[in-house]
Amino acid sequence: MEDVVAGVLRQWERAYPGLDTGPIAVLGRINRCAALLQQTPDPLTRAGLTRAEFDILGALRRLDRELTPTQLARESFASGAAVTKRLRLLEERGLVSRRTDDRDRRVAHLALTEEGRTLVDGLIQELVAYDRALLAGLTPAELDRLAEALSGLLNSLEGTIGRTLG
């Protein structure tokens, strides 16, 4: 069965014979997968969370200690401004608490509330099961190869694009 990107590649080949469409074949499929995943209601959207908000909650749960906003930005691959905005919403929902540093009042220490911990603990199992179902069409060997290839791409991009953005 042919995917939608294959048709796009044929169209480019007709318009520009001999054009190397390899990059479109890869990035077009990654972008299409990302778009489809963003359009699909998942356990997080049903819980009223975005993936980015869950990344913050997940970092606090995984590390199981207080973090500063700067540390959260690093752990969630987000900008400081984006983390600040998300934290405000998560605090309003009672999922994250803030404690001012005893020595430097400009520094905030953030932690999951009991409600936040309960939410993450309930969602992570459901989220992993949901993700597993999305990937059910691939064999374990295909999943391993895909994860390895995407890791290589990610390392390459972080080494070039990440350096210019960071």
PDB file of C-alpha atoms in Angstrom:
ATOM      1  CA  MET A   1       0.000   0.000   0.000  1.00  0.00           C
ATOM      2  CA  GLU A   2       1.304   3.433  -0.946  1.00  0.00           C
ATOM      3  CA  ASP A   3       1.355   6.366   1.467  1.00  0.00           C
ATOM      4  CA  VAL A   4       0.383   9.948   0.590  1.00  0.00           C
ATOM      5  CA  VAL A   5       4.011  11.107   0.392  1.00  0.00           C
ATOM      6  CA  ALA A   6       4.760   8.636  -2.420  1.00  0.00           C
ATOM      7  CA  GLY A   7       2.233  10.481  -4.598  1.00  0.00           C
ATOM      8  CA  VAL A   8       3.888  13.805  -3.789  1.00  0.00           C
ATOM      9  CA  LEU A   9       7.281  12.357  -4.732  1.00  0.00           C
ATOM     10  CA  ARG A  10       5.945  11.212  -8.108  1.00  0.00           C
ATOM     11  CA  GLN A  11       4.530  14.685  -8.727  1.00  0.00           C
ATOM     12  CA  TRP A  12       7.908  16.295  -7.992  1.00  0.00           C
ATOM     13  CA  GLU A  13       9.617  13.769 -10.259  1.00  0.00           C
ATOM     14  CA  ARG A  14       7.249  14.705 -13.110  1.00  0.00           C
ATOM     15  CA  ALA A  15       7.786  18.420 -12.507  1.00  0.00           C
ATOM     16  CA  TYR A  16      11.567  18.103 -12.064  1.00  0.00           C
ATOM     17  CA  PRO A  17      12.894  14.885 -13.630  1.00  0.00           C
ATOM     18  CA  GLY A  18      16.026  13.703 -11.894  1.00  0.00           C
ATOM     19  CA  LEU A  19      15.426  15.745  -8.724  1.00  0.00           C
ATOM     20  CA  ASP A  20      16.719  13.914  -5.631  1.00  0.00           C
ATOM     21  CA  THR A  21      13.554  13.707  -3.532  1.00  0.00           C
ATOM     22  CA  GLY A  22      15.162  11.589  -0.798  1.00  0.00           C
ATOM     23  CA  PRO A  23      14.946  14.390   1.780  1.00  0.00           C
ATOM     24  CA  ILE A  24      11.257  14.920   0.979  1.00  0.00           C
ATOM     25  CA  ALA A  25      10.671  11.170   1.318  1.00  0.00           C
ATOM     26  CA  VAL A  26      12.046  11.224   4.869  1.00  0.00           C
ATOM     27  CA  LEU A  27      11.026  14.614   6.231  1.00  0.00           C
ATOM     28  CA  GLY A  28       7.671  14.593   4.450  1.00  0.00           C
ATOM     29  CA  ARG A  29       6.787  11.335   6.190  1.00  0.00           C
ATOM     30  CA  ILE A  30       8.022  12.576   9.570  1.00  0.00           C
ATOM     31  CA  ASN A  31       5.947  15.741   9.186  1.00  0.00           C
ATOM     32  CA  ARG A  32       2.873  13.795   8.049  1.00  0.00           C
ATOM     33  CA  CYS A  33       3.189  11.396  10.992  1.00  0.00           C
ATOM     34  CA  ALA A  34       3.545  14.346  13.384  1.00  0.00           C
ATOM     35  CA  ALA A  35       0.471  16.055  11.912  1.00  0.00           C
ATOM     36  CA  LEU A  36      -1.615  12.887  12.216  1.00  0.00           C
ATOM     37  CA  LEU A  37      -0.476  12.323  15.801  1.00  0.00           C
ATOM     38  CA  GLN A  38      -1.364  15.907  16.741  1.00  0.00           C
ATOM     39  CA  GLN A  39      -4.861  15.528  15.282  1.00  0.00           C
ATOM     40  CA  THR A  40      -5.633  12.332  17.211  1.00  0.00           C
ATOM     41  CA  PRO A  41      -7.166  12.661  20.673  1.00  0.00           C
ATOM     42  CA  ASP A  42      -4.867  10.825  23.060  1.00  0.00           C
ATOM     43  CA  PRO A  43      -5.007  10.160  26.816  1.00  0.00           C
ATOM     44  CA  LEU A  44      -3.409  13.548  27.475  1.00  0.00           C
ATOM     45  CA  THR A  45      -5.977  15.577  25.544  1.00  0.00           C
ATOM     46  CA  ARG A  46      -8.747  13.667  27.282  1.00  0.00           C
ATOM     47  CA  ALA A  47      -7.126  14.683  30.593  1.00  0.00           C
ATOM     48  CA  GLY A  48      -7.012  18.315  29.459  1.00  0.00           C
ATOM     49  CA  LEU A  49      -3.238  18.398  28.984  1.00  0.00           C
ATOM     50  CA  THR A  50      -0.993  19.133  26.059  1.00  0.00           C
ATOM     51  CA  ARG A  51       2.066  16.991  25.349  1.00  0.00           C
ATOM     52  CA  ALA A  52       4.236  19.966  26.348  1.00  0.00           C
ATOM     53  CA  GLU A  53       2.466  20.298  29.708  1.00  0.00           C
ATOM     54  CA  PHE A  54       2.828  16.576  30.300  1.00  0.00           C
ATOM     55  CA  ASP A  55       6.547  16.867  29.497  1.00  0.00           C
ATOM     56  CA  ILE A  56       6.896  19.250  32.455  1.00  0.00           C
ATOM     57  CA  LEU A  57       4.848  17.045  34.759  1.00  0.00           C
ATOM     58  CA  GLY A  58       6.734  14.000  33.507  1.00  0.00           C
ATOM     59  CA  ALA A  59      10.125  15.598  34.178  1.00  0.00           C
ATOM     60  CA  LEU A  60       9.102  16.379  37.739  1.00  0.00           C
ATOM     61  CA  ARG A  61       7.850  12.811  38.200  1.00  0.00           C
ATOM     62  CA  ARG A  62      10.790  11.059  36.498  1.00  0.00           C
ATOM     63  CA  LEU A  63      13.401  12.974  38.454  1.00  0.00           C
ATOM     64  CA  ASP A  64      11.244  12.916  41.609  1.00  0.00           C
ATOM     65  CA  ARG A  65      12.724  16.084  43.074  1.00  0.00           C
ATOM     66  CA  GLU A  66      12.222  19.817  42.944  1.00  0.00           C
ATOM     67  CA  LEU A  67      13.442  21.564  39.811  1.00  0.00           C
ATOM     68  CA  THR A  68      13.943  25.197  38.903  1.00  0.00           C
ATOM     69  CA  PRO A  69      12.248  26.602  35.798  1.00  0.00           C
ATOM     70  CA  THR A  70      15.632  26.575  34.031  1.00  0.00           C
ATOM     71  CA  GLN A  71      16.111  22.893  34.831  1.00  0.00           C
ATOM     72  CA  LEU A  72      12.569  22.162  33.629  1.00  0.00           C
ATOM     73  CA  ALA A  73      13.244  23.965  30.357  1.00  0.00           C
ATOM     74  CA  ARG A  74      16.302  21.787  29.822  1.00  0.00           C
ATOM     75  CA  GLU A  75      14.459  18.575  30.743  1.00  0.00           C
ATOM     76  CA  SER A  76      11.416  19.373  28.569  1.00  0.00           C
ATOM     77  CA  PHE A  77      13.338  20.786  25.571  1.00  0.00           C
ATOM     78  CA  ALA A  78      11.374  24.040  25.781  1.00  0.00           C
ATOM     79  CA  SER A  79      12.240  27.700  26.031  1.00  0.00           C
ATOM     80  CA  GLY A  80      12.169  29.448  29.376  1.00  0.00           C
ATOM     81  CA  ALA A  81       9.208  31.556  28.264  1.00  0.00           C
ATOM     82  CA  ALA A  82       7.237  28.485  27.192  1.00  0.00           C
ATOM     83  CA  VAL A  83       7.955  26.755  30.504  1.00  0.00           C
ATOM     84  CA  THR A  84       6.862  29.838  32.452  1.00  0.00           C
ATOM     85  CA  LYS A  85       3.554  29.936  30.588  1.00  0.00           C
ATOM     86  CA  ARG A  86       2.930  26.209  31.063  1.00  0.00           C
ATOM     87  CA  LEU A  87       3.879  26.329  34.729  1.00  0.00           C
ATOM     88  CA  ARG A  88       1.355  29.087  35.356  1.00  0.00           C
ATOM     89  CA  LEU A  89      -1.408  26.886  33.909  1.00  0.00           C
ATOM     90  CA  LEU A  90      -0.242  23.790  35.792  1.00  0.00           C
ATOM     91  CA  GLU A  91      -0.081  25.732  39.063  1.00  0.00           C
ATOM     92  CA  GLU A  92      -3.593  27.103  38.482  1.00  0.00           C
ATOM     93  CA  ARG A  93      -4.810  23.514  38.052  1.00  0.00           C
ATOM     94  CA  GLY A  94      -3.150  22.530  41.325  1.00  0.00           C
ATOM     95  CA  LEU A  95      -0.739  20.082  39.659  1.00  0.00           C
ATOM     96  CA  VAL A  96       2.520  21.897  40.459  1.00  0.00           C
ATOM     97  CA  SER A  97       3.603  23.812  43.548  1.00  0.00           C
ATOM     98  CA  ARG A  98       6.208  26.554  43.776  1.00  0.00           C
ATOM     99  CA  ARG A  99       8.575  27.195  46.671  1.00  0.00           C
ATOM    100  CA  THR A 100      10.831  30.240  46.858  1.00  0.00           C
ATOM    101  CA  ASP A 101      14.480  29.529  47.604  1.00  0.00           C
ATOM    102  CA  ASP A 102      15.480  30.371  51.183  1.00  0.00           C
ATOM    103  CA  ARG A 103      18.744  32.040  50.152  1.00  0.00           C
ATOM    104  CA  ASP A 104      17.803  33.625  46.819  1.00  0.00           C
ATOM    105  CA  ARG A 105      14.200  34.778  46.584  1.00  0.00           C
ATOM    106  CA  ARG A 106      14.515  35.084  42.789  1.00  0.00           C
ATOM    107  CA  VAL A 107      14.861  31.298  42.472  1.00  0.00           C
ATOM    108  CA  ALA A 108      11.765  29.104  42.433  1.00  0.00           C
ATOM    109  CA  HIS A 109      11.708  25.389  43.177  1.00  0.00           C
ATOM    110  CA  LEU A 110       8.884  23.451  41.550  1.00  0.00           C
ATOM    111  CA  ALA A 111       7.405  20.108  42.507  1.00  0.00           C
ATOM    112  CA  LEU A 112       4.400  17.986  41.712  1.00  0.00           C
ATOM    113  CA  THR A 113       1.501  18.292  44.088  1.00  0.00           C
ATOM    114  CA  GLU A 114      -0.120  15.085  45.263  1.00  0.00           C
ATOM    115  CA  GLU A 115      -2.815  15.685  42.627  1.00  0.00           C
ATOM    116  CA  GLY A 116      -0.132  16.134  39.958  1.00  0.00           C
ATOM    117  CA  ARG A 117       1.658  12.951  40.983  1.00  0.00           C
ATOM    118  CA  THR A 118      -1.597  10.988  40.943  1.00  0.00           C
ATOM    119  CA  LEU A 119      -2.441  12.347  37.492  1.00  0.00           C
ATOM    120  CA  VAL A 120       0.970  11.468  36.005  1.00  0.00           C
ATOM    121  CA  ASP A 121       0.989   8.029  37.625  1.00  0.00           C
ATOM    122  CA  GLY A 122      -2.438   7.319  36.150  1.00  0.00           C
ATOM    123  CA  LEU A 123      -1.681   8.719  32.718  1.00  0.00           C
ATOM    124  CA  ILE A 124       1.734   7.215  32.036  1.00  0.00           C
ATOM    125  CA  GLN A 125       0.452   3.643  31.822  1.00  0.00           C
ATOM    126  CA  GLU A 126      -2.425   4.722  29.602  1.00  0.00           C
ATOM    127  CA  LEU A 127      -0.118   6.840  27.426  1.00  0.00           C
ATOM    128  CA  VAL A 128       2.383   4.015  26.914  1.00  0.00           C
ATOM    129  CA  ALA A 129      -0.453   1.621  25.994  1.00  0.00           C
ATOM    130  CA  TYR A 130      -1.844   4.208  23.563  1.00  0.00           C
ATOM    131  CA  ASP A 131       1.589   4.743  21.977  1.00  0.00           C
ATOM    132  CA  ARG A 132       2.108   0.982  21.739  1.00  0.00           C
ATOM    133  CA  ALA A 133      -1.232   0.653  19.911  1.00  0.00           C
ATOM    134  CA  LEU A 134      -0.194   3.369  17.447  1.00  0.00           C
ATOM    135  CA  LEU A 135       2.975   1.443  16.650  1.00  0.00           C
ATOM    136  CA  ALA A 136       1.314  -1.978  16.485  1.00  0.00           C
ATOM    137  CA  GLY A 137       1.698  -2.111  12.695  1.00  0.00           C
ATOM    138  CA  LEU A 138       5.469  -2.397  13.025  1.00  0.00           C
ATOM    139  CA  THR A 139       7.394  -5.483  14.074  1.00  0.00           C
ATOM    140  CA  PRO A 140       9.763  -5.279  17.062  1.00  0.00           C
ATOM    141  CA  ALA A 141      12.713  -5.323  14.641  1.00  0.00           C
ATOM    142  CA  GLU A 142      11.190  -2.474  12.603  1.00  0.00           C
ATOM    143  CA  LEU A 143      10.598  -0.477  15.795  1.00  0.00           C
ATOM    144  CA  ASP A 144      14.226  -0.964  16.816  1.00  0.00           C
ATOM    145  CA  ARG A 145      15.513   0.118  13.378  1.00  0.00           C
ATOM    146  CA  LEU A 146      13.180   3.129  13.307  1.00  0.00           C
ATOM    147  CA  ALA A 147      14.190   4.206  16.831  1.00  0.00           C
ATOM    148  CA  GLU A 148      17.864   3.864  15.901  1.00  0.00           C
ATOM    149  CA  ALA A 149      17.443   5.813  12.649  1.00  0.00           C
ATOM    150  CA  LEU A 150      15.485   8.575  14.384  1.00  0.00           C
ATOM    151  CA  SER A 151      18.129   8.742  17.108  1.00  0.00           C
ATOM    152  CA  GLY A 152      20.767   9.271  14.443  1.00  0.00           C
ATOM    153  CA  LEU A 153      18.673  11.999  12.821  1.00  0.00           C
ATOM    154  CA  LEU A 154      18.021  13.658  16.171  1.00  0.00           C
ATOM    155  CA  ASN A 155      21.714  13.645  17.078  1.00  0.00           C
ATOM    156  CA  SER A 156      22.573  15.112  13.691  1.00  0.00           C
ATOM    157  CA  LEU A 157      19.953  17.850  13.951  1.00  0.00           C
ATOM    158  CA  GLU A 158      20.865  18.688  17.536  1.00  0.00           C
ATOM    159  CA  GLY A 159      24.469  18.966  16.450  1.00  0.00           C
ATOM    160  CA  THR A 160      23.622  21.471  13.707  1.00  0.00           C
ATOM    161  CA  ILE A 161      20.245  23.120  14.275  1.00  0.00           C
ATOM    162  CA  GLY A 162      20.323  22.682  18.056  1.00  0.00           C
ATOM    163  CA  ARG A 163      23.643  24.488  18.281  1.00  0.00           C
ATOM    164  CA  THR A 164      22.320  27.503  16.371  1.00  0.00           C
ATOM    165  CA  LEU A 165      19.064  27.633  18.377  1.00  0.00           C
ATOM    166  CA  GLY A 166      20.598  26.905  21.780  1.00  0.00           C
TER     167      GLY A 166
END
